[in-house]
mmCIF file of C-alpha atoms in Angstrom:
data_model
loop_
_atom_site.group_PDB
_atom_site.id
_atom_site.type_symbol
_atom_site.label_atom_id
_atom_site.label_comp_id
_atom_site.label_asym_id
_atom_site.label_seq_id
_atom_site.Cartn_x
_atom_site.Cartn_y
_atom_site.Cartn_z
ATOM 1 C CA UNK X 110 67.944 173.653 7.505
ATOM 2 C CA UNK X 111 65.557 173.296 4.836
ATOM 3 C CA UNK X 112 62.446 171.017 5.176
ATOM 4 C CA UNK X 113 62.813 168.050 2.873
ATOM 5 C CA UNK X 114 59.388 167.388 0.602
ATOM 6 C CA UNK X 115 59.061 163.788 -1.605
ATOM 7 C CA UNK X 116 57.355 163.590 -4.582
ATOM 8 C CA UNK X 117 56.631 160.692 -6.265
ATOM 9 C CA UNK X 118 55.107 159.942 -10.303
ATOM 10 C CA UNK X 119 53.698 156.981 -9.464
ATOM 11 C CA UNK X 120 50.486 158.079 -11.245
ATOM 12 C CA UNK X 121 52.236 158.758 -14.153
ATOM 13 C CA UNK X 122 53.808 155.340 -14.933
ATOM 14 C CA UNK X 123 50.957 153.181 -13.667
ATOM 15 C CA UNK X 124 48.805 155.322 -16.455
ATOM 16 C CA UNK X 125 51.359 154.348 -19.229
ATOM 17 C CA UNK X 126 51.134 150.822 -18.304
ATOM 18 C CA UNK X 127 47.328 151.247 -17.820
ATOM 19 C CA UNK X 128 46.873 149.784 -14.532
ATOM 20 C CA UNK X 129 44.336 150.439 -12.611
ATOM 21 C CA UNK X 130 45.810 150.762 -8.592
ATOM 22 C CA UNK X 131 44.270 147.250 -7.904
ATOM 23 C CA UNK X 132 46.282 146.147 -10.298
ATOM 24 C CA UNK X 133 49.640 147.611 -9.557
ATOM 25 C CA UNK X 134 48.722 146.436 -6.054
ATOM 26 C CA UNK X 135 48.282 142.970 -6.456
ATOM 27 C CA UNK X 136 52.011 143.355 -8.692
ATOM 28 C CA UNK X 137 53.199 144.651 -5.967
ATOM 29 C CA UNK X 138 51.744 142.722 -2.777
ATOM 30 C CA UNK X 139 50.103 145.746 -1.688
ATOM 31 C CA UNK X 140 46.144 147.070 -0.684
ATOM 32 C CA UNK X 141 44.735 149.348 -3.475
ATOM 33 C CA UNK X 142 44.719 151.621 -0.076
ATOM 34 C CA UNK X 143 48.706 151.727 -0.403
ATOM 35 C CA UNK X 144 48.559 152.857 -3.658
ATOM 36 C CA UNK X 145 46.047 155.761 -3.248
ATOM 37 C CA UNK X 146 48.236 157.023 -0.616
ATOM 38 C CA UNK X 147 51.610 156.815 -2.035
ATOM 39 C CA UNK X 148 49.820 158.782 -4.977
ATOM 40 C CA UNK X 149 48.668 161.139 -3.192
ATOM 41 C CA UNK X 150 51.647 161.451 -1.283
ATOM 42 C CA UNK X 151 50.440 160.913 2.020
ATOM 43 C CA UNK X 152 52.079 158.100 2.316
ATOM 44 C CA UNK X 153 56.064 157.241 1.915
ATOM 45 C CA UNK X 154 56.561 153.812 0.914
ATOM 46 C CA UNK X 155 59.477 151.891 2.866
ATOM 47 C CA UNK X 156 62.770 151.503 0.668
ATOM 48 C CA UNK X 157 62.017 147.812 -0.652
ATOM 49 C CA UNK X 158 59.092 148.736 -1.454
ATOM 50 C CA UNK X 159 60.109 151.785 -3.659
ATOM 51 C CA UNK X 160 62.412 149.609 -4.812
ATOM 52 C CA UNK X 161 60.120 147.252 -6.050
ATOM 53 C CA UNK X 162 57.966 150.009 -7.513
ATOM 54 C CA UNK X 163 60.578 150.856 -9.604
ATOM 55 C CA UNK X 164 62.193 147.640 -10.708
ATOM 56 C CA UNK X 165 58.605 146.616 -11.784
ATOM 57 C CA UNK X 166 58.078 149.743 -14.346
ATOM 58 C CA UNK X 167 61.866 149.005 -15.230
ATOM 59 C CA UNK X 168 63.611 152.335 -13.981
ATOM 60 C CA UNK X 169 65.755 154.279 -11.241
ATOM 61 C CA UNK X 170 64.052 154.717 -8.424
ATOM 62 C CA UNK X 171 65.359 158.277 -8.579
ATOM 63 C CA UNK X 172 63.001 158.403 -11.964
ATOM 64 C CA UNK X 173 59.971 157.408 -9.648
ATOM 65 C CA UNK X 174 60.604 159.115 -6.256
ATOM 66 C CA UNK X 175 61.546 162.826 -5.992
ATOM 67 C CA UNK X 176 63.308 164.387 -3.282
ATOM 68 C CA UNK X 177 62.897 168.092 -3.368
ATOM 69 C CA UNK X 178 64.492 170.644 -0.297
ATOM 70 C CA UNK X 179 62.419 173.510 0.405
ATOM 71 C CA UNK X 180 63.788 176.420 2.697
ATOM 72 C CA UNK X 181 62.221 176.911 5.703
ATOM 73 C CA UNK X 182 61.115 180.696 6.141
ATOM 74 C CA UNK H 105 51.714 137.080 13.591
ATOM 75 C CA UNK H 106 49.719 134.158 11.851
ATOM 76 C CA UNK H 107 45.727 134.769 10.999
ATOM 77 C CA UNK H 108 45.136 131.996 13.470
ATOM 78 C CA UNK H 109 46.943 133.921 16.346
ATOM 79 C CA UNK H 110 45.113 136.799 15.841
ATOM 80 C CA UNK H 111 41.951 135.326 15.884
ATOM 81 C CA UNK H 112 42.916 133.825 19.034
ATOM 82 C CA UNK H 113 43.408 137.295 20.381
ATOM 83 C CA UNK H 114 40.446 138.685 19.055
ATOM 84 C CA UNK H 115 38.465 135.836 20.708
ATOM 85 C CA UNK H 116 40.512 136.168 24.349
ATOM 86 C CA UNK H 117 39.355 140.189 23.914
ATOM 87 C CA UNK H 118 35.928 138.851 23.415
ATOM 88 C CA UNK H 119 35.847 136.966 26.031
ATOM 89 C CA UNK H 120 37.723 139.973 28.738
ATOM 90 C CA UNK H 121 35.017 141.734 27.318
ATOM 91 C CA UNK H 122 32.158 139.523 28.270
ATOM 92 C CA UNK H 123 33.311 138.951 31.448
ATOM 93 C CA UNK H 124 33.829 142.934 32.204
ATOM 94 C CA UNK H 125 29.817 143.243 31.281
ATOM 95 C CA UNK H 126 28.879 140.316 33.317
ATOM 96 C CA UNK H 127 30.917 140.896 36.892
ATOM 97 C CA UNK H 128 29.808 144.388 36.141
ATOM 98 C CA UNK H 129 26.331 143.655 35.739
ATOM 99 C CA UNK H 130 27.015 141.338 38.753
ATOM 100 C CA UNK H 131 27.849 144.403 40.719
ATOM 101 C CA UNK H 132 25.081 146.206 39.447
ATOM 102 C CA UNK H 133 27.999 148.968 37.953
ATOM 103 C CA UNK H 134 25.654 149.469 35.133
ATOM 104 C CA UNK H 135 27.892 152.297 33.583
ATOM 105 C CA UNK H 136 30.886 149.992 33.083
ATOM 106 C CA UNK H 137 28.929 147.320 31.435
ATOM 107 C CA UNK H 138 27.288 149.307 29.204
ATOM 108 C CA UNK H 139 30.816 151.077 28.035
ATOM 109 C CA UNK H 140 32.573 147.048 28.120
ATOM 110 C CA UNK H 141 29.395 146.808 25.734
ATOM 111 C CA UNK H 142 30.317 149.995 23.995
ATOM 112 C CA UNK H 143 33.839 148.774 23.741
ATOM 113 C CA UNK H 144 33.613 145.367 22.275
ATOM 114 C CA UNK H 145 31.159 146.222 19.698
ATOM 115 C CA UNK H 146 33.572 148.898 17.881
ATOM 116 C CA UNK H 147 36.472 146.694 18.620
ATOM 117 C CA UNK H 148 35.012 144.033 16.686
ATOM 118 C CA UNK H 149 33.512 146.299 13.848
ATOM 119 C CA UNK H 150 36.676 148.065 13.246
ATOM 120 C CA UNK H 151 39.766 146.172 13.827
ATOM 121 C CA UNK H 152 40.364 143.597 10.999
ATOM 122 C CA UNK H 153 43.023 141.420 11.550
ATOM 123 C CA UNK H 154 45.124 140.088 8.662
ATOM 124 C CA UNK H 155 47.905 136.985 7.899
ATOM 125 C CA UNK H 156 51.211 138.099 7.897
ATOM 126 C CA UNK H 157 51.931 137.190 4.486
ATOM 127 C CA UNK H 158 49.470 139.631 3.043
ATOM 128 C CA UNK H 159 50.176 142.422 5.650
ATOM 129 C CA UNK H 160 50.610 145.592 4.063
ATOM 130 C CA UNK H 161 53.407 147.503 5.158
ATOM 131 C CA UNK H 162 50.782 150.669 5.155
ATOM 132 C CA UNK H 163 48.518 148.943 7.744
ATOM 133 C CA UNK H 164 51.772 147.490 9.430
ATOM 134 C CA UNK H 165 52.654 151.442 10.036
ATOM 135 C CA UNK H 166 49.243 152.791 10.862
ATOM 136 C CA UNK H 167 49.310 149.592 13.404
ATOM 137 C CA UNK H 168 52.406 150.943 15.158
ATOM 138 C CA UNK H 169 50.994 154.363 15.204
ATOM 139 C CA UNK H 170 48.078 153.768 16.784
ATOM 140 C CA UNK H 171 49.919 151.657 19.556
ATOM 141 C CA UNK H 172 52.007 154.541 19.783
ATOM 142 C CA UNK H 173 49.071 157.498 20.198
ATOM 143 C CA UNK H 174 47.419 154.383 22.552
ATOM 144 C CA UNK H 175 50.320 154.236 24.862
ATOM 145 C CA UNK H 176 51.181 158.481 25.158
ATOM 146 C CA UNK H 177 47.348 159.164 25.696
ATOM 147 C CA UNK H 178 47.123 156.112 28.194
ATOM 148 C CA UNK H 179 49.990 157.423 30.661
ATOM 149 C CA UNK H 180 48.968 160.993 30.239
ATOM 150 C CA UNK H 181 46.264 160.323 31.297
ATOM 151 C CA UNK H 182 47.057 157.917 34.212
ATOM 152 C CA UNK H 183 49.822 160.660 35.372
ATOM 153 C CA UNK H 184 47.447 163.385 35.077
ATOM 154 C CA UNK H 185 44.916 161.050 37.287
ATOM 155 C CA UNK H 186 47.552 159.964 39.427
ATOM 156 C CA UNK H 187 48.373 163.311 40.310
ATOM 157 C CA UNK H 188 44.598 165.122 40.773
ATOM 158 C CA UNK H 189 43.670 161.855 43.082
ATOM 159 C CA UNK H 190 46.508 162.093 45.306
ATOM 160 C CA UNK H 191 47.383 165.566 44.841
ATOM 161 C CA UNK H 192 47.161 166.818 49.012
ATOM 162 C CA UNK H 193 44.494 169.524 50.396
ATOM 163 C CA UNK H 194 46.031 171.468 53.159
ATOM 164 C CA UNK H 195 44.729 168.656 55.782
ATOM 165 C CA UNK H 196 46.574 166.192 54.458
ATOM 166 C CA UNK H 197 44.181 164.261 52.199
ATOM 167 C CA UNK H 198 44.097 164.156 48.775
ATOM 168 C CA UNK H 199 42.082 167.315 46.974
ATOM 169 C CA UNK H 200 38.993 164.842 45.745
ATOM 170 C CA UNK H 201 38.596 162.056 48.370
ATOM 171 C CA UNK H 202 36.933 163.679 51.069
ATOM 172 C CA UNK H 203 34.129 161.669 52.655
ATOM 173 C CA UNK H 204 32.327 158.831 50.586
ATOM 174 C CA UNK H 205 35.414 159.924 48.181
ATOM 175 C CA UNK H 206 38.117 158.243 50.478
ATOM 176 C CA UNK H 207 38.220 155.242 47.959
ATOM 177 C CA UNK H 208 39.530 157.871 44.862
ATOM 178 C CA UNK H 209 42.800 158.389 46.879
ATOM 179 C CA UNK H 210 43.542 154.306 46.622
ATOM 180 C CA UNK H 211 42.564 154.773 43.155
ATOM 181 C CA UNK H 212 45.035 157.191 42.844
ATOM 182 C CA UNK H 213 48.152 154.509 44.566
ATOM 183 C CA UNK H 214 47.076 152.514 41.759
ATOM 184 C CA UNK H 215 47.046 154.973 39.080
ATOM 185 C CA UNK H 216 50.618 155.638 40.140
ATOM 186 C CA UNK H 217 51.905 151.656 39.896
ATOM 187 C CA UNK H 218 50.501 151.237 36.499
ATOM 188 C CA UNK H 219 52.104 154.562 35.313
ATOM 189 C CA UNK H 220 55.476 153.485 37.086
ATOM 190 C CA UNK H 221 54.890 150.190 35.254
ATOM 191 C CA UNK H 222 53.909 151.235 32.019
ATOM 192 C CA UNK H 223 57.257 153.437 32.035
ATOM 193 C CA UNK H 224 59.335 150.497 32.912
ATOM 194 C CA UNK H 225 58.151 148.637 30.508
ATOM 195 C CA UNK H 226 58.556 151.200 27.620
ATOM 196 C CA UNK H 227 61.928 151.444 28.450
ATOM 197 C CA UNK H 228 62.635 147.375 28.639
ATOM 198 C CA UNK H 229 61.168 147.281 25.099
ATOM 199 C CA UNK H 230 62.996 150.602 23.956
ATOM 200 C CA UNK H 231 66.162 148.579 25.116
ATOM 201 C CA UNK H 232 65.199 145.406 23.576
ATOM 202 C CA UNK H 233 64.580 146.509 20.168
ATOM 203 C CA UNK H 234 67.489 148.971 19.932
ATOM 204 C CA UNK H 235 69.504 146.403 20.514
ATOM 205 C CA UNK H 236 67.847 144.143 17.972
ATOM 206 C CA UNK H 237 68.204 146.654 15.457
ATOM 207 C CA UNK H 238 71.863 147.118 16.064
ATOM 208 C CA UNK H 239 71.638 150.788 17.485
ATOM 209 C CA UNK H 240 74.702 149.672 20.244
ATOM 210 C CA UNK H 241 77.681 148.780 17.645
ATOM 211 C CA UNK H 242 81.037 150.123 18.962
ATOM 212 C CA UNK H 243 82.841 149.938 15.670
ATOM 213 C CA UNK H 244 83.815 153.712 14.186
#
């Protein structure tokens, strides 16, 4: 079984819409603290939440969050 | 939890607090009041309480953590005390009360009931929620 790894381009799409992370977190109802760490990925953000993420830069979620499976050695 | 509820608890911790440092300064246990001292000054300087309707669900997790890590370091180390303080010697008394140590084997009875307890009420609260989050449906 292969250990499953989530990505996310959060970055990416808060840059095109030129939001600084306070920003996006007060969109969002969220610390700036969130933001940083679903960023940097040390943080998974619950389901409505992701939802929300991706309803408020108007795409899939699956655009937004990536689920990668990497074999275990 | 409402910001007024928490302050509420903050203030009742407060108060435990102050009255930890003054029966122990009462009792001339010096040590205790100065760690009840210890104790309420980084309470107070690092936990920030927040209204519910701003609570981040980040904070909301690292909450549940903690009280997690809190709880499994807690009973380890009651267990683990429970068991060196009434653990017996070949006479028949525990390994360290021997002596002016007598008291540590009482110490140790009571060690034991709040492990006992705090195990009893994991599981009462491991049987509430699962039920409140639906974890006993009989449908297929």
């Amino acid at each position: 079984m292969g250990v499953i790894v989530m990505r996310n381009k959060l970055k990416i799409y808060r840059t095109i819409k030129n939001l600084t992370q306070e920003q996006l977190g007060d969109e969002l109802n969220v610390s700036r603290q969130t933001i940083i760490a679903i960023e940097s990925n040390k943080y998974l953000p619950s389901l409505p939440l992701a939802f929300k993420i991706a309803n408020f830069f108007e795409v899939k979620i699956e655009e937004i969050f990536i689920i990668n499976q990497k074999e275990e050695n | 939890m409402t910001i007024k509820k928490y302050q509420r608890l903050k203030l009742m911790i407060v108060f435990l607090i102050l009255a930890i440092i003054t029966i122990s300064l009462i009792s001339k246990v010096y040590l205790l009041s100065f760690a009840a001292l210890v104790t309420g000054i980084l309470f107070s300087s690092l936990i920030r309480f927040q209204d519910d309707s701003s609570l981040d669900e980040r904070e909301q997790s690292i909450k549940e953590k903690s009280a997690n890590f809190t709880y499994a370091i807690f009973i380890s180390t009651l267990s683990l005390g429970t068991f060196l303080l009434m653990f017996p010697s070949v006479s028949g008394l525990s390994v360290f009360s021997k002596g002016e140590f007598l008291y540590l084997e009482s110490l140790g009875v009571v060690f034991a009931y709040l492990t006992l307890f705090l195990i009893i009420l994991y599981s009462i609260t491991y049987l509430f929620l699962n039920k409140k989050y639906g974890g006993n449906s009989d449908e297929k």
